[in-house]
PDB file of C-alpha atoms in Angstrom:
ATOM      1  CA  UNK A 269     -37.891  28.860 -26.158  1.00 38.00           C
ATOM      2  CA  UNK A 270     -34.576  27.436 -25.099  1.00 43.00           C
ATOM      3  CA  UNK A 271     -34.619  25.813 -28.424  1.00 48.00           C
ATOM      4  CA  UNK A 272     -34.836  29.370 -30.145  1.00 51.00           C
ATOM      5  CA  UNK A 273     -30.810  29.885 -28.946  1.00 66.00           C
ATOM      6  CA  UNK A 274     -29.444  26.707 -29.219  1.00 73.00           C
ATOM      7  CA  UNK A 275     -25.994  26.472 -31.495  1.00 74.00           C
ATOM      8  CA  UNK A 276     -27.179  24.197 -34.835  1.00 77.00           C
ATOM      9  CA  UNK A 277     -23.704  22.433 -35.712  1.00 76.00           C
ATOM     10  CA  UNK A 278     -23.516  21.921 -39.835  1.00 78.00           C
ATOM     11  CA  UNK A 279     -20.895  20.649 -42.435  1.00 77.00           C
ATOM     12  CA  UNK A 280     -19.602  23.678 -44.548  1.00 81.00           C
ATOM     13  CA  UNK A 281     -21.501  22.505 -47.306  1.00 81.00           C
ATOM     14  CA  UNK A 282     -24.702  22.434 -45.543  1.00 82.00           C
ATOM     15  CA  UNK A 283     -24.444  25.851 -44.662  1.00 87.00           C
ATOM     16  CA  UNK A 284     -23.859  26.888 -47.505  1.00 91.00           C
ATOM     17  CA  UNK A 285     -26.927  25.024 -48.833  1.00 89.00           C
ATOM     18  CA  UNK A 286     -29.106  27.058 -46.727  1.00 91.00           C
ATOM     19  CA  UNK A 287     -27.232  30.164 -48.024  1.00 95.00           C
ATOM     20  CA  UNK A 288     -27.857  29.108 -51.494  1.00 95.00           C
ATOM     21  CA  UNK A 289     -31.636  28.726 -50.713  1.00 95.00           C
ATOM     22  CA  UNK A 290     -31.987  31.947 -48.786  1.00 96.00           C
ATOM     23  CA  UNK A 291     -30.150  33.910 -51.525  1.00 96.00           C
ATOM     24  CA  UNK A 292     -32.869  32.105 -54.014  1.00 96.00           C
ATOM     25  CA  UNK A 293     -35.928  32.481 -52.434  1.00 96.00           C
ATOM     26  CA  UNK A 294     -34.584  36.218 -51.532  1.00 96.00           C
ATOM     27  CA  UNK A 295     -33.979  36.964 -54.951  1.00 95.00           C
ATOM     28  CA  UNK A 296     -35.716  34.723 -57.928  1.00 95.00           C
ATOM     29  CA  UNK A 297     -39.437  33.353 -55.148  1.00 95.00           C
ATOM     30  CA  UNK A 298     -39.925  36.855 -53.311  1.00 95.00           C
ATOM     31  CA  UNK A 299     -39.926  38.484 -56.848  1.00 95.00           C
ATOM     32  CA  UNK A 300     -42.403  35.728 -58.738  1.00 95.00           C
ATOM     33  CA  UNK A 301     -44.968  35.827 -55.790  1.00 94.00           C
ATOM     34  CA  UNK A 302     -44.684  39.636 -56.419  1.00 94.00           C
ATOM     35  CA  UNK A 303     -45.461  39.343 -59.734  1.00 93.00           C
ATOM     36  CA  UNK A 304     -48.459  37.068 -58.824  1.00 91.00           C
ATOM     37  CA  UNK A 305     -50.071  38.967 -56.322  1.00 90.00           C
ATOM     38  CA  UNK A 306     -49.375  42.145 -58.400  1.00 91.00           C
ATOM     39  CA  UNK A 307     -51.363  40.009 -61.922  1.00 89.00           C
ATOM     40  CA  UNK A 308     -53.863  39.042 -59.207  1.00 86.00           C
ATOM     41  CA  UNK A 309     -54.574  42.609 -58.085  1.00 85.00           C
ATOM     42  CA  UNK A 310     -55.063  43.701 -61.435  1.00 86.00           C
ATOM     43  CA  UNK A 311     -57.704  41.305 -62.002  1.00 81.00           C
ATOM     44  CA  UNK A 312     -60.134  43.493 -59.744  1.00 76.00           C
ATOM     45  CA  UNK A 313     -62.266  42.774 -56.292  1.00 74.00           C
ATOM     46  CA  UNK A 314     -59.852  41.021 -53.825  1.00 72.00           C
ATOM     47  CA  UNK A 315     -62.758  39.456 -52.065  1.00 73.00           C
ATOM     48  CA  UNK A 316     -62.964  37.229 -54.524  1.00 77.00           C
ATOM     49  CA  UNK A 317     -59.941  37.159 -55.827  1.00 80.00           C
ATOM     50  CA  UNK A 318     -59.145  33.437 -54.975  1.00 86.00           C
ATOM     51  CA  UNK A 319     -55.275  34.051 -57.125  1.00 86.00           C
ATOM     52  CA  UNK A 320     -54.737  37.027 -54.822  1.00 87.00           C
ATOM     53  CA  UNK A 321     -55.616  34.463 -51.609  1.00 88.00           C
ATOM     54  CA  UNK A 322     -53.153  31.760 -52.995  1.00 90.00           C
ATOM     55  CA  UNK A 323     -50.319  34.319 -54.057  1.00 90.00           C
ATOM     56  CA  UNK A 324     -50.688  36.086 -50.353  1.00 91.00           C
ATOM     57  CA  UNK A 325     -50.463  32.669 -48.972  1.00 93.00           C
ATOM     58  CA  UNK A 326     -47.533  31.173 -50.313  1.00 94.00           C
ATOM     59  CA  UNK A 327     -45.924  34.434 -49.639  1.00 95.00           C
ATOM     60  CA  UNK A 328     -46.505  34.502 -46.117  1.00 94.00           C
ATOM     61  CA  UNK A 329     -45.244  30.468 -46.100  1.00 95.00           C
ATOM     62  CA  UNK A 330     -42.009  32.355 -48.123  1.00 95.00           C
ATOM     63  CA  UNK A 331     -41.384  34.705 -45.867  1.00 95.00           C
ATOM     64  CA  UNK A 332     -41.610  32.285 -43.248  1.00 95.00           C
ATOM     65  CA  UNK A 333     -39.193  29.943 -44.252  1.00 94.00           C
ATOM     66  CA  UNK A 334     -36.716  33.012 -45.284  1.00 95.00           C
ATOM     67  CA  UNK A 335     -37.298  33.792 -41.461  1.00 94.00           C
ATOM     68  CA  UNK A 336     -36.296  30.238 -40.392  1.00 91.00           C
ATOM     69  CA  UNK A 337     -32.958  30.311 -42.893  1.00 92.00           C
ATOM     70  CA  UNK A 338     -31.896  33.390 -41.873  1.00 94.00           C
ATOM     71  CA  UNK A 339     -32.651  32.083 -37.620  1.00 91.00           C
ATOM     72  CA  UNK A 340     -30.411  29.012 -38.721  1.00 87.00           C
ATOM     73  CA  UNK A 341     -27.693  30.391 -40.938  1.00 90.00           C
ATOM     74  CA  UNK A 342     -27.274  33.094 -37.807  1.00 90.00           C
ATOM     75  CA  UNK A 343     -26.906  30.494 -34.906  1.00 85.00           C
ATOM     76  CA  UNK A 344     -24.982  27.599 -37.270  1.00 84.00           C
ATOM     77  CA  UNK A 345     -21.426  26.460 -36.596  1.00 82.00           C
ATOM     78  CA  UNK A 346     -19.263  25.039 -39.120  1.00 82.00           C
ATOM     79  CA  UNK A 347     -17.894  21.974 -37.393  1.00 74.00           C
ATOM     80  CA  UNK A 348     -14.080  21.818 -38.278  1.00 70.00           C
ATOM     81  CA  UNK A 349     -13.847  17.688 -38.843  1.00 65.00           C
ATOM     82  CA  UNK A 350     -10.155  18.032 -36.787  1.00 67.00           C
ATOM     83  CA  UNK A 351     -11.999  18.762 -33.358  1.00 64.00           C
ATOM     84  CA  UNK A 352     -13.861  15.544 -33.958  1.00 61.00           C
ATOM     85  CA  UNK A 353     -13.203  13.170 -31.474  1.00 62.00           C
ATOM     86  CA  UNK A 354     -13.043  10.012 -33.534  1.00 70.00           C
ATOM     87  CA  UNK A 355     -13.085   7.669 -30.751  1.00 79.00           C
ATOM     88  CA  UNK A 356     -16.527   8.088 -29.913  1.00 85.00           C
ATOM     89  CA  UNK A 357     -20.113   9.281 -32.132  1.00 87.00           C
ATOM     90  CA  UNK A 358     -20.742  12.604 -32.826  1.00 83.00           C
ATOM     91  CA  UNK A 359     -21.767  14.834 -35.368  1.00 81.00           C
ATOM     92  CA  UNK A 360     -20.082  13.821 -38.868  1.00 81.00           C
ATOM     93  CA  UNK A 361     -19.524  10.653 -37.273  1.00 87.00           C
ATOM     94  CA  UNK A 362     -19.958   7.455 -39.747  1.00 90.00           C
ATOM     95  CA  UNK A 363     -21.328   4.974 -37.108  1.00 93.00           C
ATOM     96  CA  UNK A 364     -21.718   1.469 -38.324  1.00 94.00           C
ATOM     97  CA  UNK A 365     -24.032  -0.797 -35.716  1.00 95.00           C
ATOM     98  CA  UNK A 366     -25.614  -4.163 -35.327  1.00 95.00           C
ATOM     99  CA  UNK A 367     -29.037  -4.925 -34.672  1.00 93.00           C
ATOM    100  CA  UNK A 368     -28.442  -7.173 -31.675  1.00 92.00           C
ATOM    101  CA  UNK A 369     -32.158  -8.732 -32.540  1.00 90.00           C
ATOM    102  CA  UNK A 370     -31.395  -9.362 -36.585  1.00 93.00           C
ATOM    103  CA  UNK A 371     -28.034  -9.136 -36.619  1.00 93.00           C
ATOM    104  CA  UNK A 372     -28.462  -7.048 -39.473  1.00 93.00           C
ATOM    105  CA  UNK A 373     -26.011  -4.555 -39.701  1.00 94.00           C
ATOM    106  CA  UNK A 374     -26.215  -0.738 -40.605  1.00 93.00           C
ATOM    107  CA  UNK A 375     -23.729   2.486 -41.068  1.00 93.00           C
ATOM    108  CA  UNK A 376     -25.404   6.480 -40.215  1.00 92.00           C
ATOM    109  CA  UNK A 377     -23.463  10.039 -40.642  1.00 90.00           C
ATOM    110  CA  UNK A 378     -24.845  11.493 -37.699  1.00 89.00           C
ATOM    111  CA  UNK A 379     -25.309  14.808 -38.912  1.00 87.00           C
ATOM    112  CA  UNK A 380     -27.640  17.835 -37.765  1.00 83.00           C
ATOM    113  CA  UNK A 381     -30.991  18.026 -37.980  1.00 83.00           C
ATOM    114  CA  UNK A 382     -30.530  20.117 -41.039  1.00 82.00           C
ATOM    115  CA  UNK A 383     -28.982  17.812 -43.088  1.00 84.00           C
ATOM    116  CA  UNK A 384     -30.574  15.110 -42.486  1.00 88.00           C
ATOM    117  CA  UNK A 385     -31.400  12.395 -45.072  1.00 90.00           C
ATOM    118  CA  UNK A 386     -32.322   8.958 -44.387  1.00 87.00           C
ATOM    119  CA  UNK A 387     -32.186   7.507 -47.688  1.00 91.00           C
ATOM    120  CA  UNK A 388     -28.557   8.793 -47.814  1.00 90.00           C
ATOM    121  CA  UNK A 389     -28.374   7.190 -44.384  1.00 90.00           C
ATOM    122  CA  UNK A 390     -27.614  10.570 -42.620  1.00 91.00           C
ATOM    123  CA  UNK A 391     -29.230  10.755 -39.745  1.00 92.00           C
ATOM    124  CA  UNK A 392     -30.294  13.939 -37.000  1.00 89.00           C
ATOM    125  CA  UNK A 393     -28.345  13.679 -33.831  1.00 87.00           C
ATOM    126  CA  UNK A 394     -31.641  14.896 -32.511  1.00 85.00           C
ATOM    127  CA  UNK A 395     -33.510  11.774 -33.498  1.00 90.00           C
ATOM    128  CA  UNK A 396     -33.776   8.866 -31.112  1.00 91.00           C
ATOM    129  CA  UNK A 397     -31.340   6.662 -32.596  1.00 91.00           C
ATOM    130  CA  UNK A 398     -28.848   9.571 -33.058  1.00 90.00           C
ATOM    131  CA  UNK A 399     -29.287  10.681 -29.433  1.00 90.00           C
ATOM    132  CA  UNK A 400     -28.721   7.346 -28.135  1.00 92.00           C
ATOM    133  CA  UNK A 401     -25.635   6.721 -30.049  1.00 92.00           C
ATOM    134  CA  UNK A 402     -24.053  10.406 -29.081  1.00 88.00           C
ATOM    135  CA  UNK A 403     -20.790   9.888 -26.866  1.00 88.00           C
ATOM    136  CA  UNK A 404     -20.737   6.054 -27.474  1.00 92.00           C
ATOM    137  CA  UNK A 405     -18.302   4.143 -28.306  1.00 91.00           C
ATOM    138  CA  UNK A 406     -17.145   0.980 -30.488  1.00 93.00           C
ATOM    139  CA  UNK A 407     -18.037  -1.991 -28.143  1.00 93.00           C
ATOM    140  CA  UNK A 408     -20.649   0.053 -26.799  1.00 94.00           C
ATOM    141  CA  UNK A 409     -24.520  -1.405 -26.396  1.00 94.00           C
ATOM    142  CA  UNK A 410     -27.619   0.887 -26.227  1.00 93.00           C
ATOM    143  CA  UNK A 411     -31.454   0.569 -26.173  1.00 94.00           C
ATOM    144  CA  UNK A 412     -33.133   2.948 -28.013  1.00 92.00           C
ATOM    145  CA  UNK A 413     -36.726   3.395 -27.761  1.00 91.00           C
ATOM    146  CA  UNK A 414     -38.353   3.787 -31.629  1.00 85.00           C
ATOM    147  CA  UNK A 415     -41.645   4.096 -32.492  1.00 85.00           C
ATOM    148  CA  UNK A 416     -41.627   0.111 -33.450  1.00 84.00           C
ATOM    149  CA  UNK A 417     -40.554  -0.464 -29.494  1.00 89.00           C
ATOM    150  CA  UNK A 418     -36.595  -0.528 -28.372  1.00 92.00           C
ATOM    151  CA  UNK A 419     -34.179  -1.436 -30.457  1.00 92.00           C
ATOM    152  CA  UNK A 420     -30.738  -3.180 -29.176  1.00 93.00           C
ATOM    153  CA  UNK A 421     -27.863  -1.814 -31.058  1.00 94.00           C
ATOM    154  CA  UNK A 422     -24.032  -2.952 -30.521  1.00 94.00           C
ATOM    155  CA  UNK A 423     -21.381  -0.165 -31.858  1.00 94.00           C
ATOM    156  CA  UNK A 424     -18.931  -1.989 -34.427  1.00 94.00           C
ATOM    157  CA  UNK A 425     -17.231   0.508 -36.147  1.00 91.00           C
ATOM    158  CA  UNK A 426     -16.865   4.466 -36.415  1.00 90.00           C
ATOM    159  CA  UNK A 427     -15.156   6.641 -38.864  1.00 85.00           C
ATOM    160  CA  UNK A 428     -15.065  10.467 -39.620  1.00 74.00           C
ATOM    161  CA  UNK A 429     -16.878  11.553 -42.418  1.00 57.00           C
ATOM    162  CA  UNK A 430     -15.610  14.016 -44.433  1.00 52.00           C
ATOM    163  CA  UNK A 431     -19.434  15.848 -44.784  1.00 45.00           C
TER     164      UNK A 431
END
């Protein structure tokens, strides 16, 4: 449960991306799965009602996820990019490494879990390659155990982003 009250660290716009959603799925999805259920109900016997069974489902997933928004949005932090430390990877950091196996060479936002988005190449400081490149710095070599095996990576560069 110690997970329940940790601090989730987001980029102004991503919290207000989860506000956006929560205001939506407040206002416009609670509202159309009331309508459903309600068109359902009028159809007659709710034991066999399989529309009344799908509408009551997707509203309990609804109100689930409005649950989860509102837990997030309550325990985020809006990183302010001055207090990053720019001389080492953390949250908002760009980090650009090299695959000391391929030499192939790739940049990740570390960013919070979230706001993550590999194809955009943001990556969760709670994955394993964001957790092992947390606190390191440019010159800095970790292993990183992936599903594939362990990786070698070699820091090269890191920059702030800007979210």
């Amino acid at each position: 449960m110690a997970d329940q009250q940790r601090t989730i660290y987001l980029t102004a716009e991503g919290l207000q991306d989860l506000k956006d959603e929560l205001h939506f799925l407040k206002t416009k999805e609670r509202s159309r799965i009331a309508d459903e259920i309600a068109e359902a109900r009028a159809k007659g016997d709710l034991s066999e009602n399989a529309e009344y069974d799908a509408a009551k489902e997707e509203q309990g997933k609804l109100e689930a996820r409005i649950t989860k928004l509102e837990d997030t949005i309550a325990r985020s932090r809006v990183v302010n990019e001055d207090e990053v430390d720019t001389t080492k990877a953390y949250i908002l950091s760009d980090v650009t490494v090299k695959n000391l196996a391929t030499d192939a060479e790739q940049t990740y936002t570390l960013v919070s879990e979230q706001e993550a988005d590999v194809s955009q190449g943001k990556i969760s400081v709670e994955s394993p390659i964001g957790k092992g490149l947390l606190g390191k710095e440019v010159g800095d070599v970790v292993e990183i155990k992936v599903p594939a095996g362990k990786v070698k990576l070699e820091i090269v560069g890191l920059d702030r982003s800007l979210g």
